[in-house]
Amino acid sequence: MINRYAVILAAGQGTRMKSKLYKVLHPVCGKPMVEHVVDQISALDMKKIVTVVGHGAETVKEHLGDRAQYVLQEEQLGTAHAVMQAEDALAGEKGITLVVCGDTPLITSETMQKLIDEHVSLNAKATILTAKAEDPTGYGRIIRNAEGTVERNVEHKDASEEELAVKEINTGTYCFDNEALFAALKQVNNDNVQGEYYLPDVVEIIQKQGEVVAAYQTPSFDETMGVNDRVALSQAEKIMKRRINEKHMRNGVTLIDPENTYISADAEIGNDTVIYPGTVILGAAKIGSENIIGPSSEIKDSTIGDQNVIKQSVVHDSEVGSFTNIGPFAHIRPSSQLENNVKIGNFVEVKKSVMAEGSKASHLSYIGDAEIGKNVNLGCGSITVNYDGKNKSLTKVGDGAFIGCNSNLVAPVTVGAGAYVAAGSTITEDVPSDALSIARSRQTTKENYVQKLNEKRK
C-alpha cells in the first residue's frame, strides 16, 4: 500500500469570526472544526498527520493531543507557505499527501478516499478536489478540455467571461505526490498583490513540468464549505446536525422533530430510543435502547442504559442504569450514579452520589455527596446537608431505609438499613438499623392565642 500523509492547514487567526477563540476551534455540533477534520482523516490509515498551527497553537495542541504532529507557521504568508512548514516532517517521504484546510468541518473520509483513488488511478502528481457551485463567485475555476482532462486552474480575478461561466470550482483540498509537492513548493514565489505564497501555484508548476494534474468532483458542495465567519459557522452547524440526525434515524432512533433535536457528533444512541423536541445531547454521551428522552432534556458525557424515561431534565457526566425515571425538572450533576429502577422526580438534584437499585426521591430533594442504598424512600424535601462552609462530607443511607418528608441529614452521618427518620427531623447523629429517629421539637398549641393577640392590639 502507498504511504499516506496529511497536512492540515490550521494556522489562520480567522479575523472575520470576530472572536477571541481561534478559528478552527469554533465548534460544530459540539466539536471543534479542526477535530472533525482530524477524525475524518484518521479513518484513512495515515502514516503521519501534520497540523500547521499559528495563532492559538497551544490550544489546538490541547484539543488534538498526540493525534497529530505539529509545525508552526509564525507568519501567515499564504497556503503554500503553510505547507512549506511541514518540510522537515515530510520532505523526502515517498507516497501521497493530502492537504486539507482545518476550517472545513463537513468534509468526509469517503470523499477524501475517492480523491485519493482518482489520484492513483490516473497516476497523477496533483489532484484537486472540486465541486459544482451554483454561485462560484470568488472561487478558482477548473477548466477541462473536451476529453474531460484538467487543463488549468484559473483564479476568479484572472478568468475570462467564458471561464467565469464555469461552475466547477477548486475547493482548496488537494492530493499530491509528496516528493513532487515539496519540489514544486521551492519554486513558488509571492509575486502577487497580497505578497503571499499560494498552493494553487504548486499545481500550475507541476502541470508545466508535463506531469498529470487531475481533479475529482465531489457531488456534495456542502462538504467543501470553508467556515470563515459566523454565518458560515451556522450553515455548517445546520448541515452537520442534519447529517448526524439522519444517521441516528437510519440506525433505528426515532427523532420526533429532527429540526429541533441537537446531537453531538460523538454521541451513541441505541435503536428504538425516542427523542422528543428540544433535547440536546452533548459530548460523548452513550445512550442505550428503548429510552424516552425529552422533551427539552440535556444529556452530556453520560452513560444511559435501556428503557429509561428522562423528561425535561439535565444529566451531566453521570451514569444511569435501566428502567429508571428522571424528571420532570430534575438535575443529575457530575459523578452521580443511578442504578436500575431508580426514580428521581420533579425538582430533585443529585450531585456526586449513588442511588442504588429501587430507590426513589420523588420530589423537591437535594442529594449531594451521598451513598443511598437499595429500596430507600427519600420523602419530599429530604436534604443531605453536605457542606459546612469548608468541607464536603458523606451521607450514607442503608438498604430499605425510609426518610420522612422535610428531613435534613447533616453529614457526616449514617442512617442504618431499615431505619425510619420521622418527617421534619434534623439528623446529626447516626441512626441504627431498624430504629426510628425523631429529631424535632414537640408541638405546642396555645388555645385562644389569636383572640388574646387581637385584644392586645386594640
PDB file of N, CA and C in Angstrom, residues 342-433:
ATOM      1  N   VAL A 342     -34.513   3.182  39.538  1.00  0.00           N
ATOM      2  CA  VAL A 342     -34.470   4.346  40.420  1.00  0.00           C
ATOM      3  C   VAL A 342     -35.481   5.380  39.915  1.00  0.00           C
ATOM      4  N   LYS A 343     -36.053   6.131  40.835  1.00  0.00           N
ATOM      5  CA  LYS A 343     -36.944   7.223  40.456  1.00  0.00           C
ATOM      6  C   LYS A 343     -36.416   8.530  41.026  1.00  0.00           C
ATOM      7  N   ILE A 344     -36.166   9.479  40.121  1.00  0.00           N
ATOM      8  CA  ILE A 344     -35.774  10.838  40.501  1.00  0.00           C
ATOM      9  C   ILE A 344     -36.853  11.761  39.965  1.00  0.00           C
ATOM     10  N   GLY A 345     -37.649  12.346  40.858  1.00  0.00           N
ATOM     11  CA  GLY A 345     -38.816  13.098  40.424  1.00  0.00           C
ATOM     12  C   GLY A 345     -38.558  14.567  40.187  1.00  0.00           C
ATOM     13  N   ASN A 346     -39.651  15.341  40.189  1.00  0.00           N
ATOM     14  CA  ASN A 346     -39.561  16.752  39.830  1.00  0.00           C
ATOM     15  C   ASN A 346     -38.825  17.569  40.896  1.00  0.00           C
ATOM     16  N   PHE A 347     -37.970  18.451  40.403  1.00  0.00           N
ATOM     17  CA  PHE A 347     -37.189  19.359  41.238  1.00  0.00           C
ATOM     18  C   PHE A 347     -36.333  18.606  42.259  1.00  0.00           C
ATOM     19  N   VAL A 348     -35.692  17.550  41.792  1.00  0.00           N
ATOM     20  CA  VAL A 348     -34.730  16.804  42.602  1.00  0.00           C
ATOM     21  C   VAL A 348     -33.349  17.009  41.990  1.00  0.00           C
ATOM     22  N   GLU A 349     -32.359  17.298  42.840  1.00  0.00           N
ATOM     23  CA  GLU A 349     -30.982  17.484  42.392  1.00  0.00           C
ATOM     24  C   GLU A 349     -30.109  16.417  43.036  1.00  0.00           C
ATOM     25  N   VAL A 350     -29.319  15.746  42.192  1.00  0.00           N
ATOM     26  CA  VAL A 350     -28.399  14.711  42.664  1.00  0.00           C
ATOM     27  C   VAL A 350     -26.997  15.111  42.248  1.00  0.00           C
ATOM     28  N   LYS A 351     -26.059  15.091  43.197  1.00  0.00           N
ATOM     29  CA  LYS A 351     -24.697  15.500  42.891  1.00  0.00           C
ATOM     30  C   LYS A 351     -23.710  14.536  43.561  1.00  0.00           C
ATOM     31  N   LYS A 352     -22.826  13.948  42.749  1.00  0.00           N
ATOM     32  CA  LYS A 352     -21.739  13.108  43.252  1.00  0.00           C
ATOM     33  C   LYS A 352     -22.262  12.081  44.262  1.00  0.00           C
ATOM     34  N   SER A 353     -23.324  11.393  43.863  1.00  0.00           N
ATOM     35  CA  SER A 353     -23.987  10.455  44.759  1.00  0.00           C
ATOM     36  C   SER A 353     -24.337   9.170  44.026  1.00  0.00           C
ATOM     37  N   VAL A 354     -24.542   8.118  44.816  1.00  0.00           N
ATOM     38  CA  VAL A 354     -25.008   6.836  44.294  1.00  0.00           C
ATOM     39  C   VAL A 354     -26.418   6.604  44.816  1.00  0.00           C
ATOM     40  N   MET A 355     -27.322   6.294  43.895  1.00  0.00           N
ATOM     41  CA  MET A 355     -28.665   5.859  44.264  1.00  0.00           C
ATOM     42  C   MET A 355     -28.775   4.407  43.819  1.00  0.00           C
ATOM     43  N   ALA A 356     -28.817   3.489  44.767  1.00  0.00           N
ATOM     44  CA  ALA A 356     -28.818   2.067  44.429  1.00  0.00           C
ATOM     45  C   ALA A 356     -30.192   1.634  43.916  1.00  0.00           C
ATOM     46  N   GLU A 357     -30.243   0.421  43.443  1.00  0.00           N
ATOM     47  CA  GLU A 357     -31.425  -0.115  42.760  1.00  0.00           C
ATOM     48  C   GLU A 357     -32.697   0.038  43.598  1.00  0.00           C
ATOM     49  N   GLY A 358     -33.757   0.516  42.926  1.00  0.00           N
ATOM     50  CA  GLY A 358     -35.063   0.586  43.550  1.00  0.00           C
ATOM     51  C   GLY A 358     -35.297   1.781  44.440  1.00  0.00           C
ATOM     52  N   SER A 359     -34.328   2.647  44.608  1.00  0.00           N
ATOM     53  CA  SER A 359     -34.505   3.799  45.496  1.00  0.00           C
ATOM     54  C   SER A 359     -35.189   4.939  44.755  1.00  0.00           C
ATOM     55  N   LYS A 360     -35.798   5.837  45.535  1.00  0.00           N
ATOM     56  CA  LYS A 360     -36.521   6.926  44.882  1.00  0.00           C
ATOM     57  C   LYS A 360     -36.499   8.196  45.729  1.00  0.00           C
ATOM     58  N   ALA A 361     -36.424   9.297  45.015  1.00  0.00           N
ATOM     59  CA  ALA A 361     -36.590  10.628  45.587  1.00  0.00           C
ATOM     60  C   ALA A 361     -37.568  11.327  44.663  1.00  0.00           C
ATOM     61  N   SER A 362     -38.817  11.330  45.030  1.00  0.00           N
ATOM     62  CA  SER A 362     -39.870  11.688  44.079  1.00  0.00           C
ATOM     63  C   SER A 362     -40.028  13.179  43.859  1.00  0.00           C
ATOM     64  N   HIS A 363     -39.632  14.021  44.835  1.00  0.00           N
ATOM     65  CA  HIS A 363     -39.828  15.448  44.607  1.00  0.00           C
ATOM     66  C   HIS A 363     -39.088  16.301  45.631  1.00  0.00           C
ATOM     67  N   LEU A 364     -38.574  17.430  45.112  1.00  0.00           N
ATOM     68  CA  LEU A 364     -38.087  18.541  45.943  1.00  0.00           C
ATOM     69  C   LEU A 364     -37.006  18.125  46.929  1.00  0.00           C
ATOM     70  N   SER A 365     -35.992  17.410  46.449  1.00  0.00           N
ATOM     71  CA  SER A 365     -34.915  16.949  47.334  1.00  0.00           C
ATOM     72  C   SER A 365     -33.554  17.321  46.772  1.00  0.00           C
ATOM     73  N   TYR A 366     -32.578  17.442  47.673  1.00  0.00           N
ATOM     74  CA  TYR A 366     -31.173  17.592  47.277  1.00  0.00           C
ATOM     75  C   TYR A 366     -30.388  16.432  47.865  1.00  0.00           C
ATOM     76  N   ILE A 367     -29.694  15.695  46.978  1.00  0.00           N
ATOM     77  CA  ILE A 367     -28.901  14.537  47.381  1.00  0.00           C
ATOM     78  C   ILE A 367     -27.480  14.784  46.900  1.00  0.00           C
ATOM     79  N   GLY A 368     -26.623  15.230  47.813  1.00  0.00           N
ATOM     80  CA  GLY A 368     -25.256  15.560  47.446  1.00  0.00           C
ATOM     81  C   GLY A 368     -24.261  14.809  48.301  1.00  0.00           C
ATOM     82  N   ASP A 369     -23.226  14.249  47.675  1.00  0.00           N
ATOM     83  CA  ASP A 369     -22.178  13.507  48.379  1.00  0.00           C
ATOM     84  C   ASP A 369     -22.811  12.439  49.269  1.00  0.00           C
ATOM     85  N   ALA A 370     -23.571  11.558  48.637  1.00  0.00           N
ATOM     86  CA  ALA A 370     -24.324  10.563  49.405  1.00  0.00           C
ATOM     87  C   ALA A 370     -24.223   9.187  48.770  1.00  0.00           C
ATOM     88  N   GLU A 371     -24.332   8.181  49.632  1.00  0.00           N
ATOM     89  CA  GLU A 371     -24.453   6.791  49.184  1.00  0.00           C
ATOM     90  C   GLU A 371     -25.802   6.285  49.695  1.00  0.00           C
ATOM     91  N   ILE A 372     -26.751   6.166  48.775  1.00  0.00           N
ATOM     92  CA  ILE A 372     -28.104   5.748  49.113  1.00  0.00           C
ATOM     93  C   ILE A 372     -28.257   4.284  48.729  1.00  0.00           C
ATOM     94  N   GLY A 373     -28.632   3.442  49.678  1.00  0.00           N
ATOM     95  CA  GLY A 373     -28.743   2.012  49.437  1.00  0.00           C
ATOM     96  C   GLY A 373     -29.940   1.643  48.579  1.00  0.00           C
ATOM     97  N   LYS A 374     -30.250   0.348  48.558  1.00  0.00           N
ATOM     98  CA  LYS A 374     -31.349  -0.161  47.743  1.00  0.00           C
ATOM     99  C   LYS A 374     -32.691   0.103  48.415  1.00  0.00           C
ATOM    100  N   ASN A 375     -33.698   0.359  47.561  1.00  0.00           N
ATOM    101  CA  ASN A 375     -35.093   0.463  48.004  1.00  0.00           C
ATOM    102  C   ASN A 375     -35.283   1.479  49.136  1.00  0.00           C
ATOM    103  N   VAL A 376     -34.544   2.565  49.054  1.00  0.00           N
ATOM    104  CA  VAL A 376     -34.678   3.658  50.017  1.00  0.00           C
ATOM    105  C   VAL A 376     -35.721   4.646  49.499  1.00  0.00           C
ATOM    106  N   ASN A 377     -36.565   5.143  50.401  1.00  0.00           N
ATOM    107  CA  ASN A 377     -37.503   6.204  50.045  1.00  0.00           C
ATOM    108  C   ASN A 377     -37.054   7.502  50.707  1.00  0.00           C
ATOM    109  N   LEU A 378     -36.757   8.502  49.878  1.00  0.00           N
ATOM    110  CA  LEU A 378     -36.441   9.838  50.383  1.00  0.00           C
ATOM    111  C   LEU A 378     -37.678  10.697  50.192  1.00  0.00           C
ATOM    112  N   GLY A 379     -38.302  11.083  51.275  1.00  0.00           N
ATOM    113  CA  GLY A 379     -39.536  11.846  51.194  1.00  0.00           C
ATOM    114  C   GLY A 379     -39.333  13.241  50.655  1.00  0.00           C
ATOM    115  N   CYS A 380     -40.456  13.887  50.332  1.00  0.00           N
ATOM    116  CA  CYS A 380     -40.432  15.233  49.759  1.00  0.00           C
ATOM    117  C   CYS A 380     -39.650  16.184  50.666  1.00  0.00           C
ATOM    118  N   GLY A 381     -38.714  16.920  50.065  1.00  0.00           N
ATOM    119  CA  GLY A 381     -37.950  17.897  50.823  1.00  0.00           C
ATOM    120  C   GLY A 381     -36.787  17.329  51.604  1.00  0.00           C
ATOM    121  N   SER A 382     -36.408  16.070  51.345  1.00  0.00           N
ATOM    122  CA  SER A 382     -35.254  15.486  52.033  1.00  0.00           C
ATOM    123  C   SER A 382     -33.969  16.131  51.526  1.00  0.00           C
ATOM    124  N   ILE A 383     -33.088  16.458  52.469  1.00  0.00           N
ATOM    125  CA  ILE A 383     -31.844  17.147  52.117  1.00  0.00           C
ATOM    126  C   ILE A 383     -30.669  16.435  52.780  1.00  0.00           C
ATOM    127  N   THR A 384     -29.616  16.165  51.997  1.00  0.00           N
ATOM    128  CA  THR A 384     -28.348  15.773  52.608  1.00  0.00           C
ATOM    129  C   THR A 384     -27.534  17.057  52.782  1.00  0.00           C
ATOM    130  N   VAL A 385     -27.271  17.412  54.015  1.00  0.00           N
ATOM    131  CA  VAL A 385     -26.574  18.673  54.323  1.00  0.00           C
ATOM    132  C   VAL A 385     -25.079  18.363  54.288  1.00  0.00           C
ATOM    133  N   ASN A 386     -24.491  18.551  53.119  1.00  0.00           N
ATOM    134  CA  ASN A 386     -23.154  18.012  52.865  1.00  0.00           C
ATOM    135  C   ASN A 386     -22.017  19.013  53.045  1.00  0.00           C
ATOM    136  N   TYR A 387     -22.312  20.295  53.237  1.00  0.00           N
ATOM    137  CA  TYR A 387     -21.261  21.317  53.195  1.00  0.00           C
ATOM    138  C   TYR A 387     -21.329  22.190  54.446  1.00  0.00           C
ATOM    139  N   ASP A 388     -20.203  22.283  55.142  1.00  0.00           N
ATOM    140  CA  ASP A 388     -20.159  23.085  56.376  1.00  0.00           C
ATOM    141  C   ASP A 388     -19.502  24.445  56.160  1.00  0.00           C
ATOM    142  N   GLY A 389     -19.321  24.821  54.927  1.00  0.00           N
ATOM    143  CA  GLY A 389     -18.660  26.078  54.601  1.00  0.00           C
ATOM    144  C   GLY A 389     -17.207  25.898  54.238  1.00  0.00           C
ATOM    145  N   LYS A 390     -16.649  24.724  54.533  1.00  0.00           N
ATOM    146  CA  LYS A 390     -15.252  24.445  54.219  1.00  0.00           C
ATOM    147  C   LYS A 390     -15.080  23.074  53.587  1.00  0.00           C
ATOM    148  N   ASN A 391     -15.734  22.074  54.161  1.00  0.00           N
ATOM    149  CA  ASN A 391     -15.560  20.696  53.699  1.00  0.00           C
ATOM    150  C   ASN A 391     -16.885  20.085  53.260  1.00  0.00           C
ATOM    151  N   LYS A 392     -16.789  19.151  52.290  1.00  0.00           N
ATOM    152  CA  LYS A 392     -17.930  18.336  51.885  1.00  0.00           C
ATOM    153  C   LYS A 392     -17.832  17.004  52.625  1.00  0.00           C
ATOM    154  N   SER A 393     -18.942  16.541  53.175  1.00  0.00           N
ATOM    155  CA  SER A 393     -18.957  15.298  53.950  1.00  0.00           C
ATOM    156  C   SER A 393     -19.995  14.343  53.395  1.00  0.00           C
ATOM    157  N   LEU A 394     -19.843  13.063  53.740  1.00  0.00           N
ATOM    158  CA  LEU A 394     -20.627  11.982  53.141  1.00  0.00           C
ATOM    159  C   LEU A 394     -21.821  11.602  54.014  1.00  0.00           C
ATOM    160  N   THR A 395     -22.935  11.372  53.355  1.00  0.00           N
ATOM    161  CA  THR A 395     -24.126  10.805  53.993  1.00  0.00           C
ATOM    162  C   THR A 395     -24.327   9.393  53.463  1.00  0.00           C
ATOM    163  N   LYS A 396     -24.588   8.438  54.370  1.00  0.00           N
ATOM    164  CA  LYS A 396     -24.873   7.063  53.975  1.00  0.00           C
ATOM    165  C   LYS A 396     -26.252   6.674  54.489  1.00  0.00           C
ATOM    166  N   VAL A 397     -27.034   6.085  53.596  1.00  0.00           N
ATOM    167  CA  VAL A 397     -28.362   5.604  53.967  1.00  0.00           C
ATOM    168  C   VAL A 397     -28.445   4.132  53.562  1.00  0.00           C
ATOM    169  N   GLY A 398     -28.727   3.268  54.526  1.00  0.00           N
ATOM    170  CA  GLY A 398     -28.733   1.835  54.275  1.00  0.00           C
ATOM    171  C   GLY A 398     -29.954   1.358  53.512  1.00  0.00           C
ATOM    172  N   ASP A 399     -29.890   0.108  53.054  1.00  0.00           N
ATOM    173  CA  ASP A 399     -30.966  -0.500  52.264  1.00  0.00           C
ATOM    174  C   ASP A 399     -32.286  -0.435  53.027  1.00  0.00           C
ATOM    175  N   GLY A 400     -33.343  -0.102  52.296  1.00  0.00           N
ATOM    176  CA  GLY A 400     -34.686  -0.173  52.858  1.00  0.00           C
ATOM    177  C   GLY A 400     -35.036   0.908  53.844  1.00  0.00           C
ATOM    178  N   ALA A 401     -34.186   1.897  54.034  1.00  0.00           N
ATOM    179  CA  ALA A 401     -34.496   2.964  54.982  1.00  0.00           C
ATOM    180  C   ALA A 401     -35.606   3.867  54.427  1.00  0.00           C
ATOM    181  N   PHE A 402     -36.287   4.543  55.343  1.00  0.00           N
ATOM    182  CA  PHE A 402     -37.368   5.450  54.970  1.00  0.00           C
ATOM    183  C   PHE A 402     -37.076   6.803  55.602  1.00  0.00           C
ATOM    184  N   ILE A 403     -36.883   7.808  54.743  1.00  0.00           N
ATOM    185  CA  ILE A 403     -36.576   9.153  55.226  1.00  0.00           C
ATOM    186  C   ILE A 403     -37.835  10.003  55.051  1.00  0.00           C
ATOM    187  N   GLY A 404     -38.402  10.473  56.142  1.00  0.00           N
ATOM    188  CA  GLY A 404     -39.642  11.236  56.088  1.00  0.00           C
ATOM    189  C   GLY A 404     -39.473  12.590  55.436  1.00  0.00           C
ATOM    190  N   CYS A 405     -40.613  13.167  55.083  1.00  0.00           N
ATOM    191  CA  CYS A 405     -40.603  14.460  54.396  1.00  0.00           C
ATOM    192  C   CYS A 405     -39.909  15.537  55.228  1.00  0.00           C
ATOM    193  N   ASN A 406     -39.266  16.460  54.528  1.00  0.00           N
ATOM    194  CA  ASN A 406     -38.651  17.646  55.132  1.00  0.00           C
ATOM    195  C   ASN A 406     -37.624  17.270  56.205  1.00  0.00           C
ATOM    196  N   SER A 407     -36.825  16.241  55.886  1.00  0.00           N
ATOM    197  CA  SER A 407     -35.771  15.819  56.818  1.00  0.00           C
ATOM    198  C   SER A 407     -34.421  16.329  56.335  1.00  0.00           C
ATOM    199  N   ASN A 408     -33.572  16.717  57.290  1.00  0.00           N
ATOM    200  CA  ASN A 408     -32.208  17.130  56.998  1.00  0.00           C
ATOM    201  C   ASN A 408     -31.255  16.097  57.574  1.00  0.00           C
ATOM    202  N   LEU A 409     -30.401  15.523  56.723  1.00  0.00           N
ATOM    203  CA  LEU A 409     -29.380  14.571  57.169  1.00  0.00           C
ATOM    204  C   LEU A 409     -28.050  15.317  57.148  1.00  0.00           C
ATOM    205  N   VAL A 410     -27.566  15.714  58.329  1.00  0.00           N
ATOM    206  CA  VAL A 410     -26.395  16.578  58.417  1.00  0.00           C
ATOM    207  C   VAL A 410     -25.133  15.711  58.410  1.00  0.00           C
ATOM    208  N   ALA A 411     -24.398  15.763  57.316  1.00  0.00           N
ATOM    209  CA  ALA A 411     -23.218  14.923  57.136  1.00  0.00           C
ATOM    210  C   ALA A 411     -22.041  15.442  57.969  1.00  0.00           C
ATOM    211  N   PRO A 412     -21.127  14.528  58.358  1.00  0.00           N
ATOM    212  CA  PRO A 412     -21.159  13.094  58.064  1.00  0.00           C
ATOM    213  C   PRO A 412     -22.135  12.361  58.979  1.00  0.00           C
ATOM    214  N   VAL A 413     -22.953  11.522  58.371  1.00  0.00           N
ATOM    215  CA  VAL A 413     -23.950  10.798  59.159  1.00  0.00           C
ATOM    216  C   VAL A 413     -24.345   9.540  58.395  1.00  0.00           C
ATOM    217  N   THR A 414     -24.752   8.511  59.163  1.00  0.00           N
ATOM    218  CA  THR A 414     -25.188   7.253  58.573  1.00  0.00           C
ATOM    219  C   THR A 414     -26.558   6.890  59.125  1.00  0.00           C
ATOM    220  N   VAL A 415     -27.455   6.548  58.209  1.00  0.00           N
ATOM    221  CA  VAL A 415     -28.758   6.008  58.592  1.00  0.00           C
ATOM    222  C   VAL A 415     -28.738   4.530  58.239  1.00  0.00           C
ATOM    223  N   GLY A 416     -28.945   3.668  59.239  1.00  0.00           N
ATOM    224  CA  GLY A 416     -28.800   2.246  59.031  1.00  0.00           C
ATOM    225  C   GLY A 416     -29.899   1.639  58.178  1.00  0.00           C
ATOM    226  N   ALA A 417     -29.674   0.398  57.760  1.00  0.00           N
ATOM    227  CA  ALA A 417     -30.634  -0.325  56.932  1.00  0.00           C
ATOM    228  C   ALA A 417     -31.956  -0.475  57.664  1.00  0.00           C
ATOM    229  N   GLY A 418     -33.045  -0.253  56.948  1.00  0.00           N
ATOM    230  CA  GLY A 418     -34.367  -0.441  57.513  1.00  0.00           C
ATOM    231  C   GLY A 418     -34.790   0.609  58.503  1.00  0.00           C
ATOM    232  N   ALA A 419     -34.009   1.620  58.762  1.00  0.00           N
ATOM    233  CA  ALA A 419     -34.341   2.644  59.757  1.00  0.00           C
ATOM    234  C   ALA A 419     -35.379   3.616  59.208  1.00  0.00           C
ATOM    235  N   TYR A 420     -36.061   4.280  60.137  1.00  0.00           N
ATOM    236  CA  TYR A 420     -37.030   5.315  59.804  1.00  0.00           C
ATOM    237  C   TYR A 420     -36.543   6.643  60.388  1.00  0.00           C
ATOM    238  N   VAL A 421     -36.671   7.685  59.590  1.00  0.00           N
ATOM    239  CA  VAL A 421     -36.440   9.036  60.082  1.00  0.00           C
ATOM    240  C   VAL A 421     -37.770   9.767  59.988  1.00  0.00           C
ATOM    241  N   ALA A 422     -38.245  10.276  61.115  1.00  0.00           N
ATOM    242  CA  ALA A 422     -39.548  10.921  61.141  1.00  0.00           C
ATOM    243  C   ALA A 422     -39.530  12.230  60.358  1.00  0.00           C
ATOM    244  N   ALA A 423     -40.667  12.552  59.765  1.00  0.00           N
ATOM    245  CA  ALA A 423     -40.795  13.790  58.995  1.00  0.00           C
ATOM    246  C   ALA A 423     -40.404  14.991  59.840  1.00  0.00           C
ATOM    247  N   GLY A 424     -39.725  15.948  59.192  1.00  0.00           N
ATOM    248  CA  GLY A 424     -39.355  17.176  59.866  1.00  0.00           C
ATOM    249  C   GLY A 424     -38.149  17.071  60.770  1.00  0.00           C
ATOM    250  N   SER A 425     -37.424  15.964  60.717  1.00  0.00           N
ATOM    251  CA  SER A 425     -36.271  15.769  61.603  1.00  0.00           C
ATOM    252  C   SER A 425     -34.999  16.343  61.007  1.00  0.00           C
ATOM    253  N   THR A 426     -34.117  16.809  61.901  1.00  0.00           N
ATOM    254  CA  THR A 426     -32.762  17.182  61.522  1.00  0.00           C
ATOM    255  C   THR A 426     -31.826  16.205  62.222  1.00  0.00           C
ATOM    256  N   ILE A 427     -31.236  15.326  61.431  1.00  0.00           N
ATOM    257  CA  ILE A 427     -30.446  14.211  61.972  1.00  0.00           C
ATOM    258  C   ILE A 427     -28.972  14.605  61.979  1.00  0.00           C
ATOM    259  N   THR A 428     -28.384  14.622  63.169  1.00  0.00           N
ATOM    260  CA  THR A 428     -26.972  14.981  63.314  1.00  0.00           C
ATOM    261  C   THR A 428     -26.138  13.821  63.851  1.00  0.00           C
ATOM    262  N   GLU A 429     -26.806  12.738  64.263  1.00  0.00           N
ATOM    263  CA  GLU A 429     -26.104  11.564  64.777  1.00  0.00           C
ATOM    264  C   GLU A 429     -26.560  10.331  64.009  1.00  0.00           C
ATOM    265  N   ASP A 430     -25.701   9.316  63.985  1.00  0.00           N
ATOM    266  CA  ASP A 430     -26.029   8.098  63.256  1.00  0.00           C
ATOM    267  C   ASP A 430     -27.314   7.477  63.795  1.00  0.00           C
ATOM    268  N   VAL A 431     -28.075   6.885  62.858  1.00  0.00           N
ATOM    269  CA  VAL A 431     -29.317   6.197  63.216  1.00  0.00           C
ATOM    270  C   VAL A 431     -29.082   4.698  63.032  1.00  0.00           C
ATOM    271  N   PRO A 432     -29.255   3.875  64.086  1.00  0.00           N
ATOM    272  CA  PRO A 432     -29.026   2.432  63.963  1.00  0.00           C
ATOM    273  C   PRO A 432     -30.027   1.787  63.003  1.00  0.00           C
ATOM    274  N   SER A 433     -29.670   0.643  62.510  1.00  0.00           N
ATOM    275  CA  SER A 433     -30.572  -0.121  61.647  1.00  0.00           C
ATOM    276  C   SER A 433     -31.874  -0.419  62.381  1.00  0.00           C
TER     277      SER A 433
END
